[in-house]
Amino acid sequence: MYLASVELGPGYAWCASFVSWCYQNAGVTAPRSAWVPSYALKSKRIYHRGKFELKRPQNGDAFMIWYRSKNRPAHIGFVDDWGEDWVITVEGNTNDKGSREGDGVYRKRRLKKQIWAVSDFIGSGKQVTRK
């Protein structure tokens, strides 16, 4: 159902399709895409490479992880809780070991330094003051 929501069939990585399906079913305007970089819109980005750009990430924001081997963001999921050092996430196409080619939807705990960027398609969150 996740891949079908972006008009793809079985056999493709589906982390971004999961994000798209969730946003579609919540009535949120966001990319209808299985391509992770399509969610890295500068106009929606609120956190990038360790720095807040506009707002503190909130529940439901889309986070992305950069893969050096692909030279692009290649895994995506949702922020569930933005902590001081850790981010609790909800991710599709992962597993207990953290693979981006997984077997289900999992709640995970990731070091904040793993997060390349966060985009806000919902429009909520606290404004942060830039220094």
PDB file of C-alpha atoms in Angstrom:
ATOM      1  CA  MET A   1       0.000   0.000   0.000  1.00  0.00           C
ATOM      2  CA  TYR A   2       2.924   2.377   0.653  1.00  0.00           C
ATOM      3  CA  LEU A   3       4.459   1.875  -2.797  1.00  0.00           C
ATOM      4  CA  ALA A   4       1.027   1.959  -4.454  1.00  0.00           C
ATOM      5  CA  SER A   5       0.426   5.397  -2.884  1.00  0.00           C
ATOM      6  CA  VAL A   6       3.262   6.763  -5.063  1.00  0.00           C
ATOM      7  CA  GLU A   7       2.295   4.657  -8.097  1.00  0.00           C
ATOM      8  CA  LEU A   8       5.064   2.055  -7.752  1.00  0.00           C
ATOM      9  CA  GLY A   9       4.879  -1.702  -7.551  1.00  0.00           C
ATOM     10  CA  PRO A  10       6.758  -4.167  -5.331  1.00  0.00           C
ATOM     11  CA  GLY A  11      10.534  -4.272  -5.270  1.00  0.00           C
ATOM     12  CA  TYR A  12      11.410  -0.654  -4.549  1.00  0.00           C
ATOM     13  CA  ALA A  13      12.768   0.802  -1.322  1.00  0.00           C
ATOM     14  CA  TRP A  14       9.728   2.124   0.519  1.00  0.00           C
ATOM     15  CA  CYS A  15      10.854   4.418   3.374  1.00  0.00           C
ATOM     16  CA  ALA A  16       9.821   7.564   1.450  1.00  0.00           C
ATOM     17  CA  SER A  17       6.636   5.873   0.224  1.00  0.00           C
ATOM     18  CA  PHE A  18       5.728   5.236   3.876  1.00  0.00           C
ATOM     19  CA  VAL A  19       6.233   8.938   4.656  1.00  0.00           C
ATOM     20  CA  SER A  20       4.173   9.952   1.623  1.00  0.00           C
ATOM     21  CA  TRP A  21       1.363   7.511   2.490  1.00  0.00           C
ATOM     22  CA  CYS A  22       1.184   8.867   6.047  1.00  0.00           C
ATOM     23  CA  TYR A  23       1.084  12.481   4.907  1.00  0.00           C
ATOM     24  CA  GLN A  24      -1.525  11.670   2.227  1.00  0.00           C
ATOM     25  CA  ASN A  25      -3.754   9.958   4.803  1.00  0.00           C
ATOM     26  CA  ALA A  26      -3.370  12.845   7.241  1.00  0.00           C
ATOM     27  CA  GLY A  27      -4.281  15.415   4.578  1.00  0.00           C
ATOM     28  CA  VAL A  28      -0.820  17.026   4.672  1.00  0.00           C
ATOM     29  CA  THR A  29       0.498  18.598   1.484  1.00  0.00           C
ATOM     30  CA  ALA A  30       3.882  16.982   0.850  1.00  0.00           C
ATOM     31  CA  PRO A  31       5.710  15.306  -2.031  1.00  0.00           C
ATOM     32  CA  ARG A  32       3.971  12.240  -3.416  1.00  0.00           C
ATOM     33  CA  SER A  33       7.243  10.474  -4.005  1.00  0.00           C
ATOM     34  CA  ALA A  34       9.396   7.468  -3.167  1.00  0.00           C
ATOM     35  CA  TRP A  35      12.557   9.536  -3.790  1.00  0.00           C
ATOM     36  CA  VAL A  36      14.025  10.738  -0.473  1.00  0.00           C
ATOM     37  CA  PRO A  37      15.684  13.888  -1.921  1.00  0.00           C
ATOM     38  CA  SER A  38      12.245  15.196  -2.953  1.00  0.00           C
ATOM     39  CA  TYR A  39      11.546  15.842   0.756  1.00  0.00           C
ATOM     40  CA  ALA A  40      14.692  17.967   1.210  1.00  0.00           C
ATOM     41  CA  LEU A  41      13.028  21.139  -0.032  1.00  0.00           C
ATOM     42  CA  LYS A  42      14.919  24.175   1.211  1.00  0.00           C
ATOM     43  CA  SER A  43      11.615  26.010   1.737  1.00  0.00           C
ATOM     44  CA  LYS A  44      10.492  23.303   4.207  1.00  0.00           C
ATOM     45  CA  ARG A  45      13.841  22.560   5.866  1.00  0.00           C
ATOM     46  CA  ILE A  46      14.032  23.503   9.555  1.00  0.00           C
ATOM     47  CA  TYR A  47      17.192  21.645  10.595  1.00  0.00           C
ATOM     48  CA  HIS A  48      20.306  20.927   8.571  1.00  0.00           C
ATOM     49  CA  ARG A  49      23.647  19.365   9.498  1.00  0.00           C
ATOM     50  CA  GLY A  50      23.366  19.978  13.221  1.00  0.00           C
ATOM     51  CA  LYS A  51      21.819  23.455  13.113  1.00  0.00           C
ATOM     52  CA  PHE A  52      18.275  24.694  13.545  1.00  0.00           C
ATOM     53  CA  GLU A  53      17.275  26.848  10.586  1.00  0.00           C
ATOM     54  CA  LEU A  54      13.774  27.990  11.498  1.00  0.00           C
ATOM     55  CA  LYS A  55      12.085  25.803  14.101  1.00  0.00           C
ATOM     56  CA  ARG A  56      12.833  23.049  16.528  1.00  0.00           C
ATOM     57  CA  PRO A  57      11.798  19.706  14.966  1.00  0.00           C
ATOM     58  CA  GLN A  58       8.494  18.375  16.236  1.00  0.00           C
ATOM     59  CA  ASN A  59       6.473  15.177  16.099  1.00  0.00           C
ATOM     60  CA  GLY A  60       5.527  14.465  12.471  1.00  0.00           C
ATOM     61  CA  ASP A  61       8.397  16.315  10.809  1.00  0.00           C
ATOM     62  CA  ALA A  62      10.320  14.312   8.199  1.00  0.00           C
ATOM     63  CA  PHE A  63      13.970  13.571   8.980  1.00  0.00           C
ATOM     64  CA  MET A  64      16.542  12.416   6.433  1.00  0.00           C
ATOM     65  CA  ILE A  65      19.836  10.561   6.728  1.00  0.00           C
ATOM     66  CA  TRP A  66      22.684  11.230   4.296  1.00  0.00           C
ATOM     67  CA  TYR A  67      24.460   8.238   2.751  1.00  0.00           C
ATOM     68  CA  ARG A  68      27.976   9.082   1.636  1.00  0.00           C
ATOM     69  CA  SER A  69      28.020   6.040  -0.676  1.00  0.00           C
ATOM     70  CA  LYS A  70      25.048   7.496  -2.601  1.00  0.00           C
ATOM     71  CA  ASN A  71      26.039  11.162  -2.170  1.00  0.00           C
ATOM     72  CA  ARG A  72      22.459  12.054  -1.199  1.00  0.00           C
ATOM     73  CA  PRO A  73      19.878  11.610   1.528  1.00  0.00           C
ATOM     74  CA  ALA A  74      18.785   7.996   1.169  1.00  0.00           C
ATOM     75  CA  HIS A  75      16.629   7.209   4.218  1.00  0.00           C
ATOM     76  CA  ILE A  76      13.658   9.073   5.675  1.00  0.00           C
ATOM     77  CA  GLY A  77      11.171   8.778   8.498  1.00  0.00           C
ATOM     78  CA  PHE A  78       9.318  10.828  11.076  1.00  0.00           C
ATOM     79  CA  VAL A  79      10.520  12.616  14.171  1.00  0.00           C
ATOM     80  CA  ASP A  80       8.572  11.333  17.174  1.00  0.00           C
ATOM     81  CA  ASP A  81      10.548  13.083  19.924  1.00  0.00           C
ATOM     82  CA  TRP A  82      13.476  15.493  19.553  1.00  0.00           C
ATOM     83  CA  GLY A  83      15.696  15.075  22.604  1.00  0.00           C
ATOM     84  CA  GLU A  84      18.961  16.651  23.680  1.00  0.00           C
ATOM     85  CA  ASP A  85      21.238  13.972  22.203  1.00  0.00           C
ATOM     86  CA  TRP A  86      18.779  11.456  20.767  1.00  0.00           C
ATOM     87  CA  VAL A  87      15.878  11.538  18.343  1.00  0.00           C
ATOM     88  CA  ILE A  88      13.052   9.018  18.643  1.00  0.00           C
ATOM     89  CA  THR A  89      11.849   8.235  15.127  1.00  0.00           C
ATOM     90  CA  VAL A  90       9.221   6.224  13.289  1.00  0.00           C
ATOM     91  CA  GLU A  91      10.583   4.719  10.060  1.00  0.00           C
ATOM     92  CA  GLY A  92       9.403   2.429   7.309  1.00  0.00           C
ATOM     93  CA  ASN A  93      11.605  -0.049   5.434  1.00  0.00           C
ATOM     94  CA  THR A  94      13.971  -0.589   8.350  1.00  0.00           C
ATOM     95  CA  ASN A  95      14.651  -3.243  10.981  1.00  0.00           C
ATOM     96  CA  ASP A  96      16.097  -3.679  14.480  1.00  0.00           C
ATOM     97  CA  LYS A  97      19.642  -3.315  13.136  1.00  0.00           C
ATOM     98  CA  GLY A  98      18.889   0.007  11.390  1.00  0.00           C
ATOM     99  CA  SER A  99      19.018  -1.126   7.762  1.00  0.00           C
ATOM    100  CA  ARG A 100      17.442   1.058   5.091  1.00  0.00           C
ATOM    101  CA  GLU A 101      16.326  -2.172   3.406  1.00  0.00           C
ATOM    102  CA  GLY A 102      14.255  -3.553   6.233  1.00  0.00           C
ATOM    103  CA  ASP A 103      11.148  -5.521   6.943  1.00  0.00           C
ATOM    104  CA  GLY A 104       8.737  -3.159   8.655  1.00  0.00           C
ATOM    105  CA  VAL A 105       7.848   0.069  10.404  1.00  0.00           C
ATOM    106  CA  TYR A 106       9.794   0.626  13.606  1.00  0.00           C
ATOM    107  CA  ARG A 107      10.173   3.196  16.342  1.00  0.00           C
ATOM    108  CA  LYS A 108      13.922   3.816  16.670  1.00  0.00           C
ATOM    109  CA  ARG A 109      16.330   5.835  18.766  1.00  0.00           C
ATOM    110  CA  ARG A 110      18.967   7.629  16.703  1.00  0.00           C
ATOM    111  CA  LEU A 111      21.834   9.887  17.679  1.00  0.00           C
ATOM    112  CA  LYS A 112      21.066  13.439  16.627  1.00  0.00           C
ATOM    113  CA  LYS A 113      24.344  13.526  14.685  1.00  0.00           C
ATOM    114  CA  GLN A 114      22.920  10.857  12.326  1.00  0.00           C
ATOM    115  CA  ILE A 115      20.200  13.258  11.165  1.00  0.00           C
ATOM    116  CA  TRP A 116      21.216  15.183   8.041  1.00  0.00           C
ATOM    117  CA  ALA A 117      18.097  17.342   7.712  1.00  0.00           C
ATOM    118  CA  VAL A 118      14.520  17.756   8.925  1.00  0.00           C
ATOM    119  CA  SER A 119      11.671  19.185   6.862  1.00  0.00           C
ATOM    120  CA  ASP A 120       8.405  20.536   8.267  1.00  0.00           C
ATOM    121  CA  PHE A 121       5.412  19.879   6.026  1.00  0.00           C
ATOM    122  CA  ILE A 122       2.879  20.265   8.840  1.00  0.00           C
ATOM    123  CA  GLY A 123       3.757  23.838   9.783  1.00  0.00           C
ATOM    124  CA  SER A 124       4.009  23.511  13.558  1.00  0.00           C
ATOM    125  CA  GLY A 125       6.906  23.902  15.962  1.00  0.00           C
ATOM    126  CA  LYS A 126       8.637  26.500  18.083  1.00  0.00           C
ATOM    127  CA  GLN A 127      10.529  29.267  16.374  1.00  0.00           C
ATOM    128  CA  VAL A 128      14.196  29.385  17.307  1.00  0.00           C
ATOM    129  CA  THR A 129      16.341  32.469  17.484  1.00  0.00           C
ATOM    130  CA  ARG A 130      19.362  32.422  15.206  1.00  0.00           C
ATOM    131  CA  LYS A 131      22.616  33.601  16.698  1.00  0.00           C
TER     132      LYS A 131
END
